[in-house]
């Protein structure tokens, strides 16, 4: 027997298909064949016995009735199953559609919504509406390049904040914001500008407070293209510092150092007049110092410089052990006389033009000439003076004079 629903071969007595579960319907011709087969087998018996035929007819009627009831029952079962099967399939289809729709809602719809939000955020970003774009990108998590764009929006917002600080002249906060942005746009240059402005403002405060040393260090690093007056301020600070140092040297009687500093200041304030004040009056001819532990009149020494070379003269006499004994000043055209004890001495002489005397410490400064005298006979710088001797020392004579010839070599002013 063949199943009408799926075509599977079934046993003769099967009521339902073992493959698809459908009720099996018996065909009329199948029942007829069975009946005919049974009838033909009883035909001989009926001819022999008519009574048996009547009984057979009666039995056949009962069998037909039973067969009719059975056929009716099978048809009802088949109709019920055939009605239940479409309902079951329809339910499965609906369930599948619901699941598919749920998957669509879970997977596709959120991505569609994110895509829509992403496009809007990009548009806002392109329109430089960074705050609105930042808010949308922050909701997109790691959707495409949303995180990179989010970071970029935040940098733009931070840059705008820094610009507002700059416009409000809040340079410190502007500097901090620009510095935090690193290489973003021109943040590095803007941070440097803010730092320079803060340095300039600080330098101005120090300048007004006359703290020129500190102000100078700030002015010197400022670019002239943005702060053209900084260079002028810097030089003023330098001059003021030098002026103060010159004044300090003058008060400490370092007249030559003060003179040089005031001279280098040129026309700055009253520097020229202060430089003139550093030149000291040359003392009268004679001793300005004599060692009190070496007082004696056993030896007389007369010192005669040139009378017409326009120079003032300064002489120092030391023992051969470099102990200072006497300091002598001799004006141009004059001479001096000193008394010494017998002994061995070194003699140093210096000379310089008028109005170049800066005191016995600096003497003639770099304008002077400094010598140490030596015996021409042995080129030694030690002179032996005997008790009771009267000696004359002639300096820089252009003519031959009586006595032993004396040579000289240059001496460093600091060692004079």
mmCIF file of C-alpha atoms in Angstrom:
data_model
loop_
_atom_site.group_PDB
_atom_site.id
_atom_site.type_symbol
_atom_site.label_atom_id
_atom_site.label_comp_id
_atom_site.label_asym_id
_atom_site.label_seq_id
_atom_site.Cartn_x
_atom_site.Cartn_y
_atom_site.Cartn_z
ATOM 1 C CA UNK A 1 0.000 0.000 0.000
ATOM 2 C CA UNK A 2 1.287 3.530 -0.856
ATOM 3 C CA UNK A 3 0.889 6.684 1.329
ATOM 4 C CA UNK A 4 -0.887 9.381 -0.617
ATOM 5 C CA UNK A 5 0.835 12.153 1.297
ATOM 6 C CA UNK A 6 4.523 11.224 1.079
ATOM 7 C CA UNK A 7 4.525 8.232 -1.304
ATOM 8 C CA UNK A 8 6.071 5.824 1.200
ATOM 9 C CA UNK A 9 5.273 2.071 0.859
ATOM 10 C CA UNK A 10 3.187 0.817 3.791
ATOM 11 C CA UNK A 11 1.984 -2.549 5.074
ATOM 12 C CA UNK A 12 -1.513 -3.685 4.048
ATOM 13 C CA UNK A 13 -2.928 -3.271 7.537
ATOM 14 C CA UNK A 14 -1.317 0.097 8.394
ATOM 15 C CA UNK A 15 -3.759 2.753 9.560
ATOM 16 C CA UNK A 16 -1.234 5.636 9.657
ATOM 17 C CA UNK A 17 1.927 6.405 7.642
ATOM 18 C CA UNK A 18 5.029 5.660 9.684
ATOM 19 C CA UNK A 19 6.925 8.391 7.752
ATOM 20 C CA UNK A 20 4.653 11.440 7.657
ATOM 21 C CA UNK A 21 1.965 10.357 10.188
ATOM 22 C CA UNK A 22 -0.966 10.752 7.766
ATOM 23 C CA UNK A 23 -4.026 8.490 8.094
ATOM 24 C CA UNK A 24 -4.080 5.737 5.468
ATOM 25 C CA UNK A 25 -7.206 5.645 3.219
ATOM 26 C CA UNK A 26 -8.260 2.287 1.689
ATOM 27 C CA UNK A 27 -9.371 2.408 -1.983
ATOM 28 C CA UNK A 28 -12.689 0.826 -3.024
ATOM 29 C CA UNK A 29 -11.004 -1.315 -5.602
ATOM 30 C CA UNK A 30 -8.857 -2.850 -2.929
ATOM 31 C CA UNK A 31 -11.863 -3.812 -0.848
ATOM 32 C CA UNK A 32 -13.625 -5.144 -3.943
ATOM 33 C CA UNK A 33 -10.683 -7.324 -4.831
ATOM 34 C CA UNK A 34 -10.631 -8.800 -1.407
ATOM 35 C CA UNK A 35 -14.360 -9.346 -1.444
ATOM 36 C CA UNK A 36 -14.322 -10.899 -4.928
ATOM 37 C CA UNK A 37 -11.523 -13.174 -3.911
ATOM 38 C CA UNK A 38 -13.525 -14.364 -0.952
ATOM 39 C CA UNK A 39 -16.688 -14.681 -2.966
ATOM 40 C CA UNK A 40 -15.143 -16.784 -5.708
ATOM 41 C CA UNK A 41 -13.760 -19.148 -3.164
ATOM 42 C CA UNK A 42 -17.268 -19.853 -1.810
ATOM 43 C CA UNK A 43 -19.008 -20.144 -5.187
ATOM 44 C CA UNK A 44 -18.943 -23.925 -5.336
ATOM 45 C CA UNK A 45 -20.415 -24.214 -1.942
ATOM 46 C CA UNK A 46 -23.397 -21.998 -2.815
ATOM 47 C CA UNK A 47 -24.288 -24.136 -5.851
ATOM 48 C CA UNK A 48 -24.408 -27.212 -3.728
ATOM 49 C CA UNK A 49 -26.388 -25.639 -0.978
ATOM 50 C CA UNK A 50 -28.783 -22.750 -1.577
ATOM 51 C CA UNK A 51 -29.452 -22.479 2.092
ATOM 52 C CA UNK A 52 -25.824 -21.841 2.628
ATOM 53 C CA UNK A 53 -26.063 -19.103 -0.022
ATOM 54 C CA UNK A 54 -28.766 -17.386 1.942
ATOM 55 C CA UNK A 55 -26.695 -17.583 5.033
ATOM 56 C CA UNK A 56 -23.703 -16.303 3.043
ATOM 57 C CA UNK A 57 -25.755 -13.400 1.757
ATOM 58 C CA UNK A 58 -26.750 -12.627 5.266
ATOM 59 C CA UNK A 59 -23.133 -12.792 6.396
ATOM 60 C CA UNK A 60 -22.063 -10.698 3.423
ATOM 61 C CA UNK A 61 -24.594 -8.043 4.328
ATOM 62 C CA UNK A 62 -23.263 -7.935 7.835
ATOM 63 C CA UNK A 63 -19.699 -7.760 6.526
ATOM 64 C CA UNK A 64 -20.635 -4.962 4.144
ATOM 65 C CA UNK A 65 -22.238 -3.100 6.997
ATOM 66 C CA UNK A 66 -19.142 -3.568 9.126
ATOM 67 C CA UNK A 67 -16.919 -2.580 6.188
ATOM 68 C CA UNK A 68 -19.038 0.493 5.617
ATOM 69 C CA UNK A 69 -18.731 1.488 9.278
ATOM 70 C CA UNK A 70 -14.990 0.911 9.201
ATOM 71 C CA UNK A 71 -14.584 2.978 6.014
ATOM 72 C CA UNK A 72 -16.594 5.809 7.527
ATOM 73 C CA UNK A 73 -14.474 5.728 10.642
ATOM 74 C CA UNK A 74 -11.213 5.814 8.612
ATOM 75 C CA UNK A 75 -12.442 8.744 6.551
ATOM 76 C CA UNK A 76 -13.305 10.730 9.652
ATOM 77 C CA UNK A 77 -9.867 10.026 11.158
ATOM 78 C CA UNK A 78 -8.139 11.059 7.918
ATOM 79 C CA UNK A 79 -10.138 14.251 7.691
ATOM 80 C CA UNK A 80 -9.288 15.162 11.303
ATOM 81 C CA UNK A 81 -5.545 14.511 10.754
ATOM 82 C CA UNK A 82 -5.527 16.406 7.472
ATOM 83 C CA UNK A 83 -7.137 19.369 9.235
ATOM 84 C CA UNK A 84 -4.648 19.270 12.174
ATOM 85 C CA UNK A 85 -1.534 19.130 9.913
ATOM 86 C CA UNK A 86 -2.003 22.547 8.180
ATOM 87 C CA UNK A 87 -2.721 24.114 11.547
ATOM 88 C CA UNK A 88 0.542 22.693 12.948
ATOM 89 C CA UNK A 89 2.535 23.887 9.942
ATOM 90 C CA UNK A 90 0.970 27.294 10.136
ATOM 91 C CA UNK A 91 1.911 27.566 13.826
ATOM 92 C CA UNK A 92 5.505 26.600 13.089
ATOM 93 C CA UNK A 93 5.662 29.151 10.288
ATOM 94 C CA UNK A 94 4.336 31.900 12.515
ATOM 95 C CA UNK A 95 6.808 30.961 15.261
ATOM 96 C CA UNK A 96 9.656 31.046 12.726
ATOM 97 C CA UNK A 97 8.568 34.453 11.506
ATOM 98 C CA UNK A 98 8.435 35.767 15.052
ATOM 99 C CA UNK A 99 11.937 34.444 15.789
ATOM 100 C CA UNK A 100 13.285 35.901 12.548
ATOM 101 C CA UNK A 101 11.678 39.226 13.347
ATOM 102 C CA UNK A 102 13.180 39.155 16.851
ATOM 103 C CA UNK A 103 16.637 38.438 15.419
ATOM 104 C CA UNK A 104 16.125 41.259 12.959
ATOM 105 C CA UNK A 105 15.168 43.617 15.751
ATOM 106 C CA UNK A 106 18.110 42.541 17.925
ATOM 107 C CA UNK A 107 20.811 42.604 15.249
ATOM 108 C CA UNK A 108 19.757 44.790 12.385
ATOM 109 C CA UNK A 109 17.677 47.541 13.927
ATOM 110 C CA UNK A 110 20.276 48.644 16.543
ATOM 111 C CA UNK A 111 22.960 48.782 13.877
ATOM 112 C CA UNK A 112 20.655 50.773 11.649
ATOM 113 C CA UNK A 113 19.986 53.192 14.488
ATOM 114 C CA UNK A 114 23.717 53.464 15.269
ATOM 115 C CA UNK A 115 24.457 54.077 11.604
ATOM 116 C CA UNK A 116 21.878 56.857 11.539
ATOM 117 C CA UNK A 117 23.269 58.392 14.739
ATOM 118 C CA UNK A 118 26.846 58.056 13.422
ATOM 119 C CA UNK A 119 25.981 59.892 10.202
ATOM 120 C CA UNK A 120 24.338 62.689 12.134
ATOM 121 C CA UNK A 121 27.350 62.961 14.452
ATOM 122 C CA UNK A 122 29.726 63.146 11.483
ATOM 123 C CA UNK A 123 27.583 65.866 9.918
ATOM 124 C CA UNK A 124 27.620 67.852 13.164
ATOM 125 C CA UNK A 125 31.365 67.426 13.385
ATOM 126 C CA UNK A 126 31.826 68.659 9.821
ATOM 127 C CA UNK A 127 29.691 71.678 10.728
ATOM 128 C CA UNK A 128 32.035 72.343 13.682
ATOM 129 C CA UNK A 129 29.242 71.618 16.173
ATOM 130 C CA UNK A 130 31.664 69.644 18.298
ATOM 131 C CA UNK A 131 29.669 69.602 21.548
ATOM 132 C CA UNK A 132 26.621 68.010 19.890
ATOM 133 C CA UNK A 133 28.811 65.637 17.888
ATOM 134 C CA UNK A 134 30.744 64.662 21.015
ATOM 135 C CA UNK A 135 27.512 63.748 22.799
ATOM 136 C CA UNK A 136 26.394 61.464 19.944
ATOM 137 C CA UNK A 137 29.784 59.815 19.450
ATOM 138 C CA UNK A 138 29.948 59.075 23.184
ATOM 139 C CA UNK A 139 26.794 56.941 22.766
ATOM 140 C CA UNK A 140 28.226 54.845 19.921
ATOM 141 C CA UNK A 141 30.888 52.983 21.905
ATOM 142 C CA UNK A 142 33.233 51.286 19.419
ATOM 143 C CA UNK A 143 31.006 51.629 16.353
ATOM 144 C CA UNK A 144 33.341 52.057 13.375
ATOM 145 C CA UNK A 145 35.706 54.999 14.158
ATOM 146 C CA UNK A 146 33.380 56.630 16.703
ATOM 147 C CA UNK A 147 36.003 56.538 19.462
ATOM 148 C CA UNK A 148 38.612 58.287 17.310
ATOM 149 C CA UNK A 149 36.095 60.919 16.294
ATOM 150 C CA UNK A 150 35.006 61.285 19.913
ATOM 151 C CA UNK A 151 38.600 61.993 20.959
ATOM 152 C CA UNK A 152 38.961 64.449 18.097
ATOM 153 C CA UNK A 153 35.780 66.294 19.078
ATOM 154 C CA UNK A 154 37.016 66.569 22.637
ATOM 155 C CA UNK A 155 40.296 68.024 21.408
ATOM 156 C CA UNK A 156 38.427 70.586 19.313
ATOM 157 C CA UNK A 157 36.317 71.500 22.343
ATOM 158 C CA UNK A 158 39.428 71.799 24.502
ATOM 159 C CA UNK A 159 41.049 73.953 21.822
ATOM 160 C CA UNK A 160 37.981 76.215 21.756
ATOM 161 C CA UNK A 161 38.125 76.485 25.546
ATOM 162 C CA UNK A 162 41.783 77.469 25.349
ATOM 163 C CA UNK A 163 40.955 80.093 22.717
ATOM 164 C CA UNK A 164 38.295 81.591 24.969
ATOM 165 C CA UNK A 165 40.799 81.788 27.814
ATOM 166 C CA UNK A 166 43.216 83.481 25.445
ATOM 167 C CA UNK A 167 40.602 86.020 24.339
ATOM 168 C CA UNK A 168 39.837 86.750 27.992
ATOM 169 C CA UNK A 169 43.592 87.215 28.621
ATOM 170 C CA UNK A 170 43.539 84.339 31.067
ATOM 171 C CA UNK A 171 46.955 83.242 29.856
ATOM 172 C CA UNK A 172 47.708 80.728 32.581
ATOM 173 C CA UNK A 173 44.592 78.609 31.956
ATOM 174 C CA UNK A 174 45.007 79.041 28.208
ATOM 175 C CA UNK A 175 48.593 77.827 28.481
ATOM 176 C CA UNK A 176 47.542 74.747 30.458
ATOM 177 C CA UNK A 177 44.864 73.828 27.905
ATOM 178 C CA UNK A 178 47.113 74.366 24.876
ATOM 179 C CA UNK A 179 49.990 72.512 26.512
ATOM 180 C CA UNK A 180 47.735 69.512 27.222
ATOM 181 C CA UNK A 181 46.754 69.368 23.525
ATOM 182 C CA UNK A 182 50.339 68.664 22.482
ATOM 183 C CA UNK A 183 50.741 68.708 18.689
ATOM 184 C CA UNK A 184 47.033 69.260 17.946
ATOM 185 C CA UNK A 185 46.673 72.036 15.362
ATOM 186 C CA UNK A 186 48.867 74.994 16.459
ATOM 187 C CA UNK A 187 48.468 74.252 20.184
ATOM 188 C CA UNK A 188 52.222 74.070 20.734
ATOM 189 C CA UNK A 189 52.777 77.548 19.258
ATOM 190 C CA UNK A 190 49.807 78.955 21.154
ATOM 191 C CA UNK A 191 51.117 77.500 24.419
ATOM 192 C CA UNK A 192 54.496 79.106 23.771
ATOM 193 C CA UNK A 193 52.820 82.436 23.043
ATOM 194 C CA UNK A 194 50.848 82.269 26.310
ATOM 195 C CA UNK A 195 54.017 81.413 28.197
ATOM 196 C CA UNK A 196 55.795 84.382 26.620
ATOM 197 C CA UNK A 197 52.946 86.719 27.544
ATOM 198 C CA UNK A 198 53.068 85.494 31.139
ATOM 199 C CA UNK A 199 56.851 86.005 31.173
ATOM 200 C CA UNK A 200 56.439 89.491 29.750
ATOM 201 C CA UNK A 201 53.801 90.431 32.313
ATOM 202 C CA UNK A 202 55.970 89.087 35.096
ATOM 203 C CA UNK A 203 58.973 90.960 33.712
ATOM 204 C CA UNK A 204 56.952 94.180 33.689
ATOM 205 C CA UNK A 205 56.051 93.703 37.334
ATOM 206 C CA UNK A 206 59.697 93.124 38.221
ATOM 207 C CA UNK A 207 60.731 96.108 36.105
ATOM 208 C CA UNK A 208 58.358 98.418 37.947
ATOM 209 C CA UNK A 209 59.693 97.042 41.229
ATOM 210 C CA UNK A 210 63.238 97.847 39.986
ATOM 211 C CA UNK A 211 64.244 94.195 40.203
ATOM 212 C CA UNK A 212 66.254 94.502 37.034
ATOM 213 C CA UNK A 213 68.291 91.306 37.375
ATOM 214 C CA UNK A 214 65.189 89.112 37.402
ATOM 215 C CA UNK A 215 63.364 91.163 34.773
ATOM 216 C CA UNK A 216 66.355 91.001 32.432
ATOM 217 C CA UNK A 217 66.363 87.212 32.387
ATOM 218 C CA UNK A 218 62.697 87.174 31.352
ATOM 219 C CA UNK A 219 63.004 89.877 28.695
ATOM 220 C CA UNK A 220 65.968 88.229 27.001
ATOM 221 C CA UNK A 221 64.003 85.119 25.935
ATOM 222 C CA UNK A 222 61.010 86.943 24.441
ATOM 223 C CA UNK A 223 60.725 86.958 20.617
ATOM 224 C CA UNK A 224 61.033 90.475 19.229
ATOM 225 C CA UNK A 225 58.332 89.921 16.573
ATOM 226 C CA UNK A 226 55.669 89.570 19.264
ATOM 227 C CA UNK A 227 57.262 91.751 21.945
ATOM 228 C CA UNK A 228 59.222 94.514 20.184
ATOM 229 C CA UNK A 229 59.545 96.582 23.363
ATOM 230 C CA UNK A 230 61.119 93.650 25.243
ATOM 231 C CA UNK A 231 64.508 94.258 23.639
ATOM 232 C CA UNK A 232 64.508 97.887 24.752
ATOM 233 C CA UNK A 233 63.492 96.846 28.252
ATOM 234 C CA UNK A 234 66.234 94.238 28.311
ATOM 235 C CA UNK A 235 68.954 96.758 27.443
ATOM 236 C CA UNK A 236 67.612 99.199 29.999
ATOM 237 C CA UNK A 237 67.817 96.478 32.656
ATOM 238 C CA UNK A 238 71.394 95.651 31.642
ATOM 239 C CA UNK A 239 72.392 99.325 31.785
ATOM 240 C CA UNK A 240 70.684 99.794 35.112
ATOM 241 C CA UNK A 241 72.458 96.753 36.549
ATOM 242 C CA UNK A 242 75.820 98.040 35.311
ATOM 243 C CA UNK A 243 75.044 101.520 36.620
ATOM 244 C CA UNK A 244 74.293 100.137 40.058
ATOM 245 C CA UNK A 245 77.494 98.099 40.049
ATOM 246 C CA UNK A 246 79.493 101.158 38.993
ATOM 247 C CA UNK A 247 77.968 103.163 41.800
ATOM 248 C CA UNK A 248 78.809 100.376 44.244
ATOM 249 C CA UNK A 249 82.442 100.308 43.045
ATOM 250 C CA UNK A 250 82.648 104.073 43.376
ATOM 251 C CA UNK A 251 81.449 103.921 46.972
ATOM 252 C CA UNK A 252 84.017 101.185 47.671
ATOM 253 C CA UNK A 253 86.739 103.423 46.154
ATOM 254 C CA UNK A 254 87.248 101.134 43.185
ATOM 255 C CA UNK A 255 87.384 104.218 41.042
ATOM 256 C CA UNK A 256 88.847 102.705 37.923
ATOM 257 C CA UNK A 257 86.255 99.905 37.781
ATOM 258 C CA UNK A 258 83.526 102.489 38.321
ATOM 259 C CA UNK A 259 85.075 104.743 35.671
ATOM 260 C CA UNK A 260 85.068 101.945 33.104
ATOM 261 C CA UNK A 261 81.477 101.000 33.874
ATOM 262 C CA UNK A 262 80.174 104.558 33.707
ATOM 263 C CA UNK A 263 82.134 105.204 30.510
ATOM 264 C CA UNK A 264 80.674 102.093 28.857
ATOM 265 C CA UNK A 265 77.174 103.294 29.736
ATOM 266 C CA UNK A 266 77.634 106.253 27.404
ATOM 267 C CA UNK A 267 74.705 108.641 27.595
ATOM 268 C CA UNK A 268 72.647 106.443 29.905
ATOM 269 C CA UNK A 269 71.250 108.654 32.647
ATOM 270 C CA UNK A 270 74.135 110.646 34.220
ATOM 271 C CA UNK A 271 76.832 108.064 33.429
ATOM 272 C CA UNK A 272 79.142 110.590 31.730
ATOM 273 C CA UNK A 273 79.170 112.871 34.744
ATOM 274 C CA UNK A 274 79.679 109.929 37.067
ATOM 275 C CA UNK A 275 82.649 108.773 34.997
ATOM 276 C CA UNK A 276 84.306 112.180 35.482
ATOM 277 C CA UNK A 277 83.766 111.881 39.226
ATOM 278 C CA UNK A 278 85.815 108.685 39.248
ATOM 279 C CA UNK A 279 88.992 110.538 38.189
ATOM 280 C CA UNK A 280 90.774 111.532 41.376
ATOM 281 C CA UNK A 281 92.987 114.506 42.077
ATOM 282 C CA UNK A 282 96.644 113.558 41.909
ATOM 283 C CA UNK A 283 98.314 113.920 45.328
ATOM 284 C CA UNK A 284 101.104 116.393 45.998
ATOM 285 C CA UNK A 285 104.630 115.192 45.331
ATOM 286 C CA UNK A 286 106.092 113.143 48.164
ATOM 287 C CA UNK A 287 105.487 110.027 50.181
ATOM 288 C CA UNK A 288 101.889 108.853 50.611
ATOM 289 C CA UNK A 289 102.953 105.851 52.696
ATOM 290 C CA UNK A 290 106.010 104.753 54.703
ATOM 291 C CA UNK A 291 106.297 101.538 56.687
ATOM 292 C CA UNK A 292 106.442 102.617 60.322
ATOM 293 C CA UNK A 293 108.613 99.623 61.213
ATOM 294 C CA UNK A 294 111.342 100.764 58.844
ATOM 295 C CA UNK A 295 111.918 104.368 59.763
ATOM 296 C CA UNK A 296 115.478 105.601 59.070
ATOM 297 C CA UNK A 297 117.354 108.498 57.579
ATOM 298 C CA UNK A 298 120.637 106.720 56.951
ATOM 299 C CA UNK A 299 120.048 106.586 53.206
ATOM 300 C CA UNK A 300 118.766 109.457 51.040
ATOM 301 C CA UNK A 301 117.081 108.804 47.680
ATOM 302 C CA UNK A 302 116.102 111.608 45.278
ATOM 303 C CA UNK A 303 113.732 110.598 42.443
ATOM 304 C CA UNK A 304 113.731 112.766 39.303
ATOM 305 C CA UNK A 305 111.152 112.021 36.543
ATOM 306 C CA UNK A 306 111.003 113.844 33.177
ATOM 307 C CA UNK A 307 109.888 117.440 33.499
ATOM 308 C CA UNK A 308 107.997 117.807 30.233
ATOM 309 C CA UNK A 309 106.465 114.465 29.111
ATOM 310 C CA UNK A 310 103.005 115.360 30.467
ATOM 311 C CA UNK A 311 102.826 112.401 32.831
ATOM 312 C CA UNK A 312 102.260 112.006 36.532
ATOM 313 C CA UNK A 313 104.497 109.518 38.389
ATOM 314 C CA UNK A 314 103.959 106.904 41.066
ATOM 315 C CA UNK A 315 106.773 104.876 42.689
ATOM 316 C CA UNK A 316 106.763 101.909 45.084
ATOM 317 C CA UNK A 317 109.834 100.677 46.979
ATOM 318 C CA UNK A 318 109.956 97.096 48.352
ATOM 319 C CA UNK A 319 112.601 95.183 50.243
ATOM 320 C CA UNK A 320 114.181 92.247 48.452
ATOM 321 C CA UNK A 321 111.706 90.147 50.483
ATOM 322 C CA UNK A 322 108.785 92.027 48.826
ATOM 323 C CA UNK A 323 107.866 94.015 51.924
ATOM 324 C CA UNK A 324 106.389 97.390 50.931
ATOM 325 C CA UNK A 325 108.409 100.238 52.447
ATOM 326 C CA UNK A 326 107.354 103.439 50.662
ATOM 327 C CA UNK A 327 104.825 104.864 48.156
ATOM 328 C CA UNK A 328 105.704 108.145 46.387
ATOM 329 C CA UNK A 329 103.731 110.424 44.039
ATOM 330 C CA UNK A 330 105.518 112.968 41.836
ATOM 331 C CA UNK A 331 103.670 115.506 39.734
ATOM 332 C CA UNK A 332 104.857 116.444 36.287
ATOM 333 C CA UNK A 333 107.957 118.676 36.431
ATOM 334 C CA UNK A 334 108.604 117.933 40.099
ATOM 335 C CA UNK A 335 110.783 115.529 42.087
ATOM 336 C CA UNK A 336 110.668 113.806 45.474
ATOM 337 C CA UNK A 337 113.088 112.788 48.232
ATOM 338 C CA UNK A 338 112.730 109.824 50.603
ATOM 339 C CA UNK A 339 114.824 108.386 53.417
ATOM 340 C CA UNK A 340 115.505 104.684 53.801
ATOM 341 C CA UNK A 341 117.449 102.302 55.935
ATOM 342 C CA UNK A 342 120.484 100.608 54.394
ATOM 343 C CA UNK A 343 119.532 97.420 52.542
ATOM 344 C CA UNK A 344 118.503 95.748 49.311
ATOM 345 C CA UNK A 345 115.423 97.117 47.532
ATOM 346 C CA UNK A 346 113.185 96.584 44.530
ATOM 347 C CA UNK A 347 111.825 99.709 42.845
ATOM 348 C CA UNK A 348 108.679 99.875 40.686
ATOM 349 C CA UNK A 349 107.564 102.969 38.765
ATOM 350 C CA UNK A 350 104.328 103.905 37.021
ATOM 351 C CA UNK A 351 103.279 106.928 35.006
ATOM 352 C CA UNK A 352 100.212 108.148 33.199
ATOM 353 C CA UNK A 353 98.615 111.275 31.726
ATOM 354 C CA UNK A 354 96.873 113.945 33.710
ATOM 355 C CA UNK A 355 93.250 113.252 34.665
ATOM 356 C CA UNK A 356 93.886 109.534 34.688
ATOM 357 C CA UNK A 357 94.562 108.995 38.375
ATOM 358 C CA UNK A 358 92.119 106.637 40.091
ATOM 359 C CA UNK A 359 93.760 106.325 43.476
ATOM 360 C CA UNK A 360 96.678 104.313 44.723
ATOM 361 C CA UNK A 361 94.824 101.027 44.308
ATOM 362 C CA UNK A 362 94.109 101.362 40.594
ATOM 363 C CA UNK A 363 96.711 104.099 39.908
ATOM 364 C CA UNK A 364 96.417 105.100 36.237
ATOM 365 C CA UNK A 365 94.284 102.155 35.267
ATOM 366 C CA UNK A 366 94.937 100.769 31.813
ATOM 367 C CA UNK A 367 96.041 104.214 30.686
ATOM 368 C CA UNK A 368 99.261 103.928 32.700
ATOM 369 C CA UNK A 369 102.634 102.278 32.045
ATOM 370 C CA UNK A 370 104.098 100.031 34.729
ATOM 371 C CA UNK A 371 107.777 99.064 35.116
ATOM 372 C CA UNK A 372 110.144 97.242 37.410
ATOM 373 C CA UNK A 373 113.700 98.642 37.406
ATOM 374 C CA UNK A 374 116.805 96.480 36.852
ATOM 375 C CA UNK A 375 120.549 96.970 37.084
ATOM 376 C CA UNK A 376 122.035 97.199 33.629
ATOM 377 C CA UNK A 377 125.170 95.389 34.807
ATOM 378 C CA UNK A 378 123.535 92.101 35.841
ATOM 379 C CA UNK A 379 119.854 92.676 34.877
ATOM 380 C CA UNK A 380 118.806 91.948 38.436
ATOM 381 C CA UNK A 381 115.906 93.863 39.982
ATOM 382 C CA UNK A 382 117.613 94.362 43.360
ATOM 383 C CA UNK A 383 119.453 97.562 44.274
ATOM 384 C CA UNK A 384 121.825 97.718 47.256
ATOM 385 C CA UNK A 385 121.794 101.016 49.150
ATOM 386 C CA UNK A 386 124.588 101.687 51.635
ATOM 387 C CA UNK A 387 124.395 103.545 54.923
ATOM 388 C CA UNK A 388 125.158 107.247 54.549
ATOM 389 C CA UNK A 389 124.604 107.105 50.809
ATOM 390 C CA UNK A 390 122.893 109.855 48.862
ATOM 391 C CA UNK A 391 121.383 108.458 45.670
ATOM 392 C CA UNK A 392 119.620 110.082 42.722
ATOM 393 C CA UNK A 393 117.255 108.050 40.557
ATOM 394 C CA UNK A 394 116.602 109.654 37.157
ATOM 395 C CA UNK A 395 113.579 108.209 35.345
ATOM 396 C CA UNK A 396 113.044 108.018 31.573
ATOM 397 C CA UNK A 397 115.815 110.415 30.733
ATOM 398 C CA UNK A 398 116.491 110.987 27.090
ATOM 399 C CA UNK A 399 120.002 112.234 27.840
ATOM 400 C CA UNK A 400 123.051 110.600 29.358
ATOM 401 C CA UNK A 401 123.262 111.245 33.061
ATOM 402 C CA UNK A 402 126.055 110.423 35.525
ATOM 403 C CA UNK A 403 125.840 107.114 37.417
ATOM 404 C CA UNK A 404 125.040 103.510 36.735
ATOM 405 C CA UNK A 405 122.711 102.786 33.882
ATOM 406 C CA UNK A 406 119.312 101.322 34.736
ATOM 407 C CA UNK A 407 117.059 99.164 32.574
ATOM 408 C CA UNK A 408 113.389 98.306 33.055
ATOM 409 C CA UNK A 409 110.854 95.634 32.157
ATOM 410 C CA UNK A 410 107.067 95.873 32.103
ATOM 411 C CA UNK A 411 105.112 94.839 35.146
ATOM 412 C CA UNK A 412 101.472 93.797 35.385
ATOM 413 C CA UNK A 413 99.402 96.473 37.077
ATOM 414 C CA UNK A 414 97.823 93.920 39.385
ATOM 415 C CA UNK A 415 101.290 92.869 40.572
ATOM 416 C CA UNK A 416 102.582 96.419 40.947
#
